[in-house]
Amino acid sequence: MKEFFNVGKINYEGPKSNNHLAFKYYNKDEVILGRKMSEHLKFALSWWHTLCAKGSDQFGENTMQRPFDKEDLMKEAFAKVDAAIEFMEKLGIEYYCFHDRDLAPEMPTLEESNHALDEVSDYLKKRLEGTNIKCLWGTANCFNNKRYLAGAATSPQSSAFAYAAAQIKKAMDTTKKLGGTNYVFWGGREGYDTLLNTDTKLELDNYATMLRLARDYKEKIGLNAQLLIEPKPKEPTKHQYDFDVQTVLSFLYKYGLEKDFKMNIEANHATLAGHNFNHELNIARINGVLGSIDANQGDMLLGWDTDQFPTNIYDATLAMYEVLLNGGLGSGGLNFDSKVRRQSFTDEDLFLAYISGMDTFAKGLRIAAKLYEDKVFEKFKEQRYSSYNDGIGKKIREGSITLEELSDYALKHSDVKNESGRQEMLELILNQYIFNN
Ligand code: XLS
Ligand code: CA
Ligand code: CA
């Protein structure tokens, strides 16, 4: 088969290498904390940003021409399958994620769109036989078409709700066919811009109904995949309903869906919500819903979701630290929901971006593993909260205390002895681990 990319296989050459087209930290078979790096870091290619993004933005046209571009959109869809496999094999990426409409184009009717998706996914399935490439997750694009201008599951139009349901059904069938281990719900346009025209109660009830229907359908067809919700606070709507992990959690509990969904945490969405990436991972972890990661980063000077390849070593370290504390990501992985910048229009830029992102997380894993082994922060926290280990503290921890008892205690012990939180020391230690590992 003819090659699309004029770049060879990307190998691990170690930290001293000056070859940009080589890994410095990602050494897939190297064992860290008893598992191969490739098992800790199940990197996934995003079909949309990698194969479909062409560099256009709100102000300008496409800047990228790809070797698989074709006049005929179906021919292009098949060529993208071949190009994606070549790209993943060259980089040693073992997973991919897709929206229904990235795999195959939207056609004039739903029936034709379904048929197109069947054809391309059949081809993808066949082409993947004998490779070690797998589907991390599938999803439905229920936000692009103008029928979804006011949302899909939260649209004021019941026919839009029904159309979205049909797309989700088909995307779940396709995910099952491709052996996907997760299925994602990103809120798309599930939110609103003004309360003057919005019935939030009905919209949220309907959103829960859609999720319930999807959960039931998953059971019915035996789709063996974790359902994931991807929180995001704003964009495209001003108020997205899935604001952050805590908001989504209370929504799931309210509607009795908390056992059925975990979360796909995106770094850039965390910061848009005014949180750190590791805050969102942490809150998901302690609530048992850390499912998968969208490994990108934003630009703090821009107020929108820039979906850049991750290069921030602090974020990657602290993210991998949470992943290690979580005991891994189970069926989840690290999806590069990332696109090259508009001015980086060559195919080589695409390779460099992935290498850089994979190396950033590999280095983050290496540092996090050391922190984890040495229990640096955990030991400090243990000491910091030790007043809850016995006496009155133990009773508080166990919830076996009354306000009267606490009042009696405080009357006798009014001398609260605080200890330094030692933030500067901990940051200094974190830096030492980053510098030395
Ligand atoms: C957009 C989302 C999207 C989801 C999949 O902000 O991150 O890419 O991951 O629909
Ligand atoms: Ca995003
Ligand atoms: Ca994403």
Short mmCIF file of C-alpha atoms and ligand atoms in Angstrom, two decimals:
data_model
loop_
_atom_site.label_atom_id
_atom_site.label_comp_id
_atom_site.label_asym_id
_atom_site.label_seq_id
_atom_site.Cartn_x
_atom_site.Cartn_y
_atom_site.Cartn_z
CA MET A 1 0.00 0.00 0.00
CA LYS A 2 1.35 3.42 -0.91
CA GLU A 3 2.51 5.52 2.06
CA PHE A 4 0.87 8.87 2.83
CA PHE A 5 3.49 10.35 5.12
CA ASN A 6 7.05 11.06 4.25
CA VAL A 7 8.18 10.27 7.82
CA GLY A 8 9.57 6.95 8.99
CA LYS A 9 8.95 4.92 12.13
CA ILE A 10 9.44 6.90 15.34
CA ASN A 11 11.75 5.09 17.76
CA TYR A 12 12.86 5.63 21.33
CA GLU A 13 16.35 7.14 21.38
CA GLY A 14 16.56 8.35 24.99
CA PRO A 15 16.86 11.80 26.59
CA LYS A 16 20.20 12.64 25.00
CA SER A 17 18.98 12.31 21.42
CA ASN A 18 18.72 15.47 19.33
CA ASN A 19 16.55 13.80 16.75
CA HIS A 20 13.19 15.57 16.81
CA LEU A 21 11.59 12.58 15.14
CA ALA A 22 12.37 10.23 18.04
CA PHE A 23 11.04 9.64 21.56
CA LYS A 24 13.22 10.85 24.42
CA TYR A 25 11.07 9.56 27.30
CA TYR A 26 8.37 7.30 25.85
CA ASN A 27 9.87 3.83 25.75
CA LYS A 28 6.80 1.70 25.34
CA ASP A 29 8.09 -1.62 26.69
CA GLU A 30 9.98 -0.17 29.64
CA VAL A 31 8.44 -1.32 32.92
CA ILE A 32 7.51 1.31 35.49
CA LEU A 33 5.88 0.27 38.76
CA GLY A 34 5.33 -3.21 37.37
CA ARG A 35 3.60 -2.20 34.13
CA LYS A 36 4.81 -1.33 30.67
CA MET A 37 4.74 2.35 29.77
CA SER A 38 2.33 1.52 26.96
CA GLU A 39 -0.07 0.09 29.56
CA HIS A 40 0.14 3.14 31.81
CA LEU A 41 -0.15 5.44 28.80
CA LYS A 42 -2.82 4.15 26.46
CA PHE A 43 -2.39 6.97 23.97
CA ALA A 44 -5.19 7.46 21.51
CA LEU A 45 -5.38 9.35 18.25
CA SER A 46 -8.36 11.66 17.85
CA TRP A 47 -9.85 11.05 14.43
CA TRP A 48 -11.32 14.55 14.23
CA HIS A 49 -8.31 16.74 15.05
CA THR A 50 -5.76 14.52 13.34
CA LEU A 51 -7.52 13.57 10.15
CA CYS A 52 -10.31 16.09 9.76
CA ALA A 53 -8.94 19.42 11.08
CA LYS A 54 -7.58 21.53 8.24
CA GLY A 55 -6.56 24.68 10.09
CA SER A 56 -9.61 26.85 9.55
CA ASP A 57 -10.79 29.13 12.36
CA GLN A 58 -13.54 31.74 12.86
CA PHE A 59 -11.55 34.21 10.80
CA GLY A 60 -9.92 32.18 8.09
CA GLU A 61 -10.01 29.31 5.66
CA ASN A 62 -8.15 25.99 5.70
CA THR A 63 -4.37 26.13 5.80
CA MET A 64 -3.64 22.41 5.59
CA GLN A 65 -3.60 20.05 2.68
CA ARG A 66 -3.30 16.42 3.60
CA PRO A 67 -2.11 13.60 1.35
CA PHE A 68 -5.45 11.83 1.85
CA ASP A 69 -7.62 14.80 0.75
CA LYS A 70 -10.04 13.86 -2.03
CA GLU A 71 -12.88 15.50 -3.94
CA ASP A 72 -15.20 12.60 -3.11
CA LEU A 73 -15.88 12.58 0.64
CA MET A 74 -16.42 8.82 0.84
CA LYS A 75 -13.15 8.15 -0.99
CA GLU A 76 -11.49 10.54 1.45
CA ALA A 77 -13.04 8.69 4.42
CA PHE A 78 -11.51 5.39 3.24
CA ALA A 79 -8.16 7.08 2.59
CA LYS A 80 -8.25 8.51 6.11
CA VAL A 81 -8.54 4.98 7.49
CA ASP A 82 -5.36 3.95 5.67
CA ALA A 83 -3.58 7.17 6.65
CA ALA A 84 -4.61 6.83 10.31
CA ILE A 85 -3.29 3.28 10.50
CA GLU A 86 0.02 4.27 8.90
CA PHE A 87 0.29 7.24 11.29
CA MET A 88 -0.50 5.18 14.41
CA GLU A 89 1.84 2.37 13.42
CA LYS A 90 4.69 4.79 12.79
CA LEU A 91 4.18 6.38 16.20
CA GLY A 92 3.35 3.18 18.05
CA ILE A 93 -0.08 4.52 19.07
CA GLU A 94 -2.40 1.63 19.90
CA TYR A 95 -5.78 3.37 20.28
CA TYR A 96 -8.05 5.78 18.44
CA CYS A 97 -11.30 7.65 19.18
CA PHE A 98 -13.92 8.85 16.78
CA HIS A 99 -17.18 10.74 16.30
CA ASP A 100 -19.59 9.15 13.85
CA ARG A 101 -19.19 12.10 11.50
CA ASP A 102 -15.38 12.03 11.49
CA LEU A 103 -15.30 8.44 10.33
CA ALA A 104 -17.83 8.98 7.57
CA PRO A 105 -19.36 12.19 6.22
CA GLU A 106 -22.91 13.29 6.95
CA MET A 107 -25.13 12.52 3.94
CA PRO A 108 -28.40 14.13 2.80
CA THR A 109 -30.51 11.63 4.78
CA LEU A 110 -30.01 9.83 8.08
CA GLU A 111 -30.37 6.51 6.30
CA GLU A 112 -27.56 7.38 3.90
CA SER A 113 -25.38 8.67 6.74
CA ASN A 114 -25.91 5.39 8.61
CA HIS A 115 -25.00 3.47 5.49
CA ALA A 116 -21.84 5.52 4.94
CA LEU A 117 -20.81 4.90 8.56
CA ASP A 118 -21.38 1.17 8.11
CA GLU A 119 -19.19 1.07 5.04
CA VAL A 120 -16.29 3.01 6.50
CA SER A 121 -16.40 1.24 9.88
CA ASP A 122 -16.51 -2.15 8.11
CA TYR A 123 -13.41 -1.14 6.19
CA LEU A 124 -11.70 0.14 9.36
CA LYS A 125 -12.49 -3.08 11.20
CA LYS A 126 -11.09 -5.14 8.36
CA ARG A 127 -7.96 -3.03 7.99
CA LEU A 128 -7.26 -3.32 11.74
CA GLU A 129 -7.22 -7.12 11.66
CA GLY A 130 -3.70 -8.29 12.46
CA THR A 131 -2.66 -4.94 13.93
CA ASN A 132 -2.59 -4.12 17.64
CA ILE A 133 -4.67 -0.96 17.17
CA LYS A 134 -7.93 -0.77 19.14
CA CYS A 135 -10.83 1.60 19.65
CA LEU A 136 -10.62 3.57 22.92
CA TRP A 137 -13.96 5.26 22.48
CA GLY A 138 -16.66 6.26 20.11
CA THR A 139 -19.14 9.11 20.27
CA ALA A 140 -21.78 10.87 18.21
CA ASN A 141 -21.34 14.38 16.88
CA CYS A 142 -24.63 15.94 17.99
CA PHE A 143 -23.48 19.55 17.84
CA ASN A 144 -22.19 20.40 14.37
CA ASN A 145 -25.28 20.24 12.19
CA LYS A 146 -27.62 23.23 12.40
CA ARG A 147 -30.48 21.01 13.57
CA TYR A 148 -28.61 21.06 16.90
CA LEU A 149 -28.33 24.83 17.13
CA ALA A 150 -30.10 24.76 20.51
CA GLY A 151 -28.65 21.46 21.68
CA ALA A 152 -29.48 17.81 21.08
CA ALA A 153 -30.81 16.09 24.22
CA THR A 154 -31.59 19.57 25.59
CA SER A 155 -33.07 21.02 22.42
CA PRO A 156 -36.51 22.68 22.63
CA GLN A 157 -37.36 20.62 19.51
CA SER A 158 -38.32 17.03 20.25
CA SER A 159 -37.42 16.08 16.67
CA ALA A 160 -33.82 17.17 17.33
CA PHE A 161 -33.86 15.00 20.46
CA ALA A 162 -35.05 12.05 18.37
CA TYR A 163 -32.44 12.66 15.66
CA ALA A 164 -29.68 12.76 18.29
CA ALA A 165 -31.02 9.53 19.81
CA ALA A 166 -30.79 7.91 16.38
CA GLN A 167 -27.21 9.07 15.99
CA ILE A 168 -26.26 7.86 19.48
CA LYS A 169 -27.86 4.48 18.80
CA LYS A 170 -25.88 4.10 15.59
CA ALA A 171 -22.64 5.35 17.15
CA MET A 172 -23.08 2.79 19.95
CA ASP A 173 -23.65 0.04 17.39
CA THR A 174 -20.51 1.16 15.58
CA THR A 175 -18.48 1.34 18.80
CA LYS A 176 -19.58 -2.21 19.56
CA LYS A 177 -18.61 -3.38 16.08
CA LEU A 178 -15.16 -1.82 16.48
CA GLY A 179 -14.68 -3.28 19.97
CA GLY A 180 -14.54 0.13 21.69
CA THR A 181 -13.97 -0.04 25.44
CA ASN A 182 -15.65 3.31 26.24
CA TYR A 183 -18.43 5.46 24.87
CA VAL A 184 -18.27 9.23 25.44
CA PHE A 185 -20.91 11.89 25.93
CA TRP A 186 -19.51 15.35 25.55
CA GLY A 187 -22.24 17.89 26.19
CA GLY A 188 -21.83 19.53 22.78
CA ARG A 189 -24.43 22.28 22.79
CA GLU A 190 -26.16 20.92 25.91
CA GLY A 191 -26.43 24.22 27.73
CA TYR A 192 -27.95 27.61 27.12
CA ASP A 193 -27.18 31.25 26.41
CA THR A 194 -30.10 33.07 28.07
CA LEU A 195 -32.73 32.16 30.64
CA LEU A 196 -35.19 34.39 28.79
CA ASN A 197 -35.85 31.55 26.36
CA THR A 198 -34.78 28.45 28.28
CA ASP A 199 -36.65 25.91 30.44
CA THR A 200 -33.65 24.54 32.32
CA LYS A 201 -35.74 22.06 34.32
CA LEU A 202 -37.17 20.38 31.23
CA GLU A 203 -33.83 20.46 29.42
CA LEU A 204 -32.00 18.77 32.30
CA ASP A 205 -34.77 16.19 32.73
CA ASN A 206 -34.57 15.41 29.02
CA TYR A 207 -30.80 15.18 29.13
CA ALA A 208 -31.09 12.58 31.89
CA THR A 209 -33.67 10.72 29.81
CA MET A 210 -31.24 10.55 26.87
CA LEU A 211 -28.49 9.20 29.10
CA ARG A 212 -30.86 6.65 30.61
CA LEU A 213 -31.96 5.49 27.16
CA ALA A 214 -28.33 5.16 26.06
CA ARG A 215 -27.47 3.19 29.18
CA ASP A 216 -30.39 0.82 28.57
CA TYR A 217 -29.46 0.42 24.91
CA LYS A 218 -25.88 -0.39 25.88
CA GLU A 219 -27.16 -3.22 28.08
CA LYS A 220 -29.54 -4.39 25.40
CA ILE A 221 -26.91 -4.75 22.67
CA GLY A 222 -24.21 -6.00 25.06
CA LEU A 223 -21.85 -3.12 24.36
CA ASN A 224 -19.04 -3.84 26.77
CA ALA A 225 -17.90 -0.25 27.21
CA GLN A 226 -17.67 2.22 30.07
CA LEU A 227 -19.96 5.21 29.54
CA LEU A 228 -18.16 8.50 30.08
CA ILE A 229 -19.31 12.10 30.45
CA GLU A 230 -16.84 14.82 29.55
CA PRO A 231 -17.36 17.93 31.70
CA LYS A 232 -16.91 21.36 30.14
CA PRO A 233 -18.11 24.66 31.65
CA LYS A 234 -18.72 26.82 28.59
CA GLU A 235 -18.28 26.93 24.84
CA PRO A 236 -20.13 26.62 22.59
CA THR A 237 -22.92 27.73 24.93
CA LYS A 238 -22.39 30.24 27.72
CA HIS A 239 -23.61 27.82 30.38
CA GLN A 240 -22.83 24.19 29.58
CA TYR A 241 -24.78 21.88 31.88
CA ASP A 242 -21.78 19.55 32.45
CA PHE A 243 -19.80 22.36 34.09
CA ASP A 244 -17.22 20.30 35.99
CA VAL A 245 -16.83 16.97 37.79
CA GLN A 246 -18.75 18.01 40.89
CA THR A 247 -21.63 19.43 38.87
CA VAL A 248 -21.87 16.28 36.75
CA LEU A 249 -21.73 14.12 39.86
CA SER A 250 -24.68 15.84 41.48
CA PHE A 251 -26.61 15.59 38.20
CA LEU A 252 -25.91 11.86 38.01
CA TYR A 253 -26.95 11.32 41.63
CA LYS A 254 -30.12 13.35 41.19
CA TYR A 255 -31.22 11.18 38.28
CA GLY A 256 -29.96 7.86 39.70
CA LEU A 257 -27.31 7.43 37.01
CA GLU A 258 -24.24 7.54 39.23
CA LYS A 259 -23.44 3.84 38.84
CA ASP A 260 -23.54 3.95 35.06
CA PHE A 261 -21.19 6.79 34.15
CA LYS A 262 -17.60 7.74 34.78
CA MET A 263 -15.84 10.81 33.44
CA ASN A 264 -13.48 11.76 30.67
CA ILE A 265 -11.41 14.62 32.06
CA GLU A 266 -10.01 17.20 29.71
CA ALA A 267 -7.20 19.51 30.87
CA ASN A 268 -8.41 22.53 28.94
CA HIS A 269 -12.01 22.14 30.16
CA ALA A 270 -10.74 21.99 33.73
CA THR A 271 -8.97 25.33 33.38
CA LEU A 272 -11.98 26.90 31.63
CA ALA A 273 -13.97 25.94 34.75
CA GLY A 274 -11.42 27.76 36.89
CA HIS A 275 -9.80 24.54 38.11
CA ASN A 276 -6.45 22.88 37.71
CA PHE A 277 -6.34 19.76 35.57
CA ASN A 278 -5.31 17.70 38.61
CA HIS A 279 -8.18 19.14 40.67
CA GLU A 280 -10.67 17.62 38.25
CA LEU A 281 -8.78 14.32 38.16
CA ASN A 282 -8.62 14.28 41.93
CA ILE A 283 -12.33 14.95 42.47
CA ALA A 284 -13.17 12.27 39.91
CA ARG A 285 -10.76 9.83 41.55
CA ILE A 286 -11.98 10.24 45.11
CA ASN A 287 -15.53 9.68 43.86
CA GLY A 288 -14.59 6.57 41.89
CA VAL A 289 -15.44 8.08 38.50
CA LEU A 290 -12.06 8.74 36.91
CA GLY A 291 -12.55 6.95 33.60
CA SER A 292 -10.34 8.44 30.93
CA ILE A 293 -8.32 11.52 30.05
CA ASP A 294 -8.36 14.03 27.22
CA ALA A 295 -4.70 14.86 27.19
CA ASN A 296 -4.35 18.34 25.80
CA GLN A 297 -3.69 21.78 27.19
CA GLY A 298 -5.10 25.25 26.79
CA ASP A 299 -3.44 28.62 26.49
CA MET A 300 -4.00 30.60 29.66
CA LEU A 301 -3.85 33.88 27.75
CA LEU A 302 -6.69 32.84 25.48
CA GLY A 303 -10.10 32.37 26.99
CA TRP A 304 -11.24 29.45 24.85
CA ASP A 305 -10.70 25.76 24.30
CA THR A 306 -7.55 25.70 22.19
CA ASP A 307 -6.98 21.92 22.23
CA GLN A 308 -3.20 22.16 22.02
CA PHE A 309 -0.82 19.26 22.31
CA PRO A 310 0.35 18.93 25.92
CA THR A 311 3.85 20.18 26.72
CA ASN A 312 3.41 21.29 30.33
CA ILE A 313 5.48 18.93 32.45
CA TYR A 314 4.02 20.07 35.78
CA ASP A 315 0.49 19.33 34.63
CA ALA A 316 1.47 16.00 33.11
CA THR A 317 3.30 14.97 36.29
CA LEU A 318 0.45 15.87 38.61
CA ALA A 319 -2.06 14.26 36.25
CA MET A 320 -0.12 11.00 36.14
CA TYR A 321 0.23 11.16 39.91
CA GLU A 322 -3.56 11.12 40.22
CA VAL A 323 -3.74 8.30 37.68
CA LEU A 324 -1.29 6.23 39.73
CA LEU A 325 -3.26 6.91 42.91
CA ASN A 326 -6.32 5.76 40.98
CA GLY A 327 -4.61 2.44 40.20
CA GLY A 328 -4.62 3.31 36.47
CA LEU A 329 -7.48 4.21 34.19
CA GLY A 330 -9.08 0.78 33.78
CA SER A 331 -10.63 0.65 30.33
CA GLY A 332 -9.74 4.32 29.75
CA GLY A 333 -6.67 5.92 28.26
CA LEU A 334 -5.13 9.20 27.19
CA ASN A 335 -6.75 10.66 24.15
CA PHE A 336 -4.96 13.46 22.36
CA ASP A 337 -7.94 15.73 21.84
CA SER A 338 -5.35 18.05 20.38
CA LYS A 339 -4.74 19.77 17.09
CA VAL A 340 -1.69 21.38 15.58
CA ARG A 341 -1.72 25.17 15.31
CA ARG A 342 -3.07 26.76 12.17
CA GLN A 343 0.39 27.89 11.13
CA SER A 344 1.83 24.38 11.58
CA PHE A 345 0.40 23.07 8.36
CA THR A 346 2.87 20.36 7.31
CA ASP A 347 2.39 16.64 7.91
CA GLU A 348 5.65 16.58 9.84
CA ASP A 349 4.17 19.06 12.33
CA LEU A 350 1.53 16.44 13.10
CA PHE A 351 4.19 13.86 13.95
CA LEU A 352 6.19 16.33 16.03
CA ALA A 353 3.08 17.31 17.98
CA TYR A 354 2.29 13.70 18.89
CA ILE A 355 5.92 12.93 19.79
CA SER A 356 6.04 15.96 22.05
CA GLY A 357 2.72 15.13 23.72
CA MET A 358 3.65 11.47 24.24
CA ASP A 359 7.06 12.38 25.63
CA THR A 360 5.52 14.96 27.98
CA PHE A 361 3.20 12.36 29.50
CA ALA A 362 5.95 9.73 29.54
CA LYS A 363 8.24 12.07 31.45
CA GLY A 364 5.31 12.99 33.71
CA LEU A 365 4.73 9.30 34.41
CA ARG A 366 8.40 8.75 35.26
CA ILE A 367 8.41 11.62 37.77
CA ALA A 368 4.99 10.72 39.18
CA ALA A 369 6.11 7.11 39.69
CA LYS A 370 9.00 8.31 41.87
CA LEU A 371 6.74 10.60 43.89
CA TYR A 372 4.29 7.75 44.25
CA GLU A 373 6.94 5.26 45.35
CA ASP A 374 8.42 7.65 47.88
CA LYS A 375 4.92 8.62 49.09
CA VAL A 376 6.17 12.20 49.31
CA PHE A 377 2.86 14.02 49.52
CA GLU A 378 0.93 11.16 51.04
CA LYS A 379 3.24 10.97 54.05
CA PHE A 380 2.94 14.71 54.55
CA LYS A 381 -0.86 14.55 54.37
CA GLU A 382 -0.99 11.63 56.77
CA GLN A 383 0.85 13.69 59.34
CA ARG A 384 -1.17 16.82 58.58
CA TYR A 385 -4.48 15.09 59.27
CA SER A 386 -3.26 12.91 62.14
CA SER A 387 -5.49 14.71 64.65
CA TYR A 388 -8.33 12.66 63.15
CA ASN A 389 -6.68 9.35 64.04
CA ASP A 390 -7.78 9.16 67.68
CA GLY A 391 -9.79 10.89 70.36
CA ILE A 392 -12.30 13.49 69.25
CA GLY A 393 -10.87 13.48 65.70
CA LYS A 394 -11.50 9.77 65.28
CA LYS A 395 -15.12 10.26 66.37
CA ILE A 396 -15.53 13.09 63.82
CA ARG A 397 -14.03 10.94 61.09
CA GLU A 398 -16.40 8.11 61.96
CA GLY A 399 -19.38 10.44 62.22
CA SER A 400 -20.12 9.12 65.72
CA ILE A 401 -20.35 12.45 67.52
CA THR A 402 -22.93 15.06 68.47
CA LEU A 403 -22.78 18.84 68.43
CA GLU A 404 -23.14 18.82 72.23
CA GLU A 405 -20.06 16.60 72.66
CA LEU A 406 -18.11 18.85 70.32
CA SER A 407 -19.21 21.89 72.23
CA ASP A 408 -18.10 20.32 75.54
CA TYR A 409 -14.77 19.44 73.96
CA ALA A 410 -14.22 22.96 72.60
CA LEU A 411 -15.05 24.51 75.96
CA LYS A 412 -12.23 22.48 77.48
CA HIS A 413 -9.77 22.73 74.56
CA SER A 414 -10.05 26.21 73.10
CA ASP A 415 -6.38 26.32 72.11
CA VAL A 416 -6.34 25.32 68.42
CA LYS A 417 -2.72 24.56 67.49
CA ASN A 418 -2.23 24.97 63.74
CA GLU A 419 0.79 23.74 61.87
CA SER A 420 2.42 25.17 58.78
CA GLY A 421 0.94 23.91 55.50
CA ARG A 422 4.48 24.00 54.06
CA GLN A 423 3.34 24.73 50.53
CA GLU A 424 6.71 26.22 49.56
CA MET A 425 8.60 23.19 50.85
CA LEU A 426 6.30 20.82 48.96
CA GLU A 427 6.66 22.84 45.76
CA LEU A 428 10.41 22.79 46.23
CA ILE A 429 10.34 19.01 46.60
CA LEU A 430 8.12 18.66 43.55
CA ASN A 431 10.62 20.70 41.53
CA GLN A 432 13.48 18.53 42.77
CA TYR A 433 11.67 15.43 41.56
CA ILE A 434 11.05 17.09 38.20
CA PHE A 435 14.67 18.20 37.86
CA ASN A 436 16.17 14.89 38.95
CA ASN A 437 13.99 12.20 37.39
C1 XLS B 1 -14.83 19.43 22.83
C2 XLS B 1 -14.74 18.07 23.29
C3 XLS B 1 -14.90 17.01 22.22
C4 XLS B 1 -15.21 15.68 22.83
C5 XLS B 1 -15.80 14.70 21.90
O1 XLS B 1 -14.52 20.39 23.52
O2 XLS B 1 -13.51 17.93 23.97
O3 XLS B 1 -13.78 16.97 21.42
O4 XLS B 1 -14.08 15.08 23.37
O5 XLS B 1 -17.01 15.15 21.36
CA CA B 2 -11.74 20.35 23.90
CA CA B 3 -12.19 16.27 24.28
#
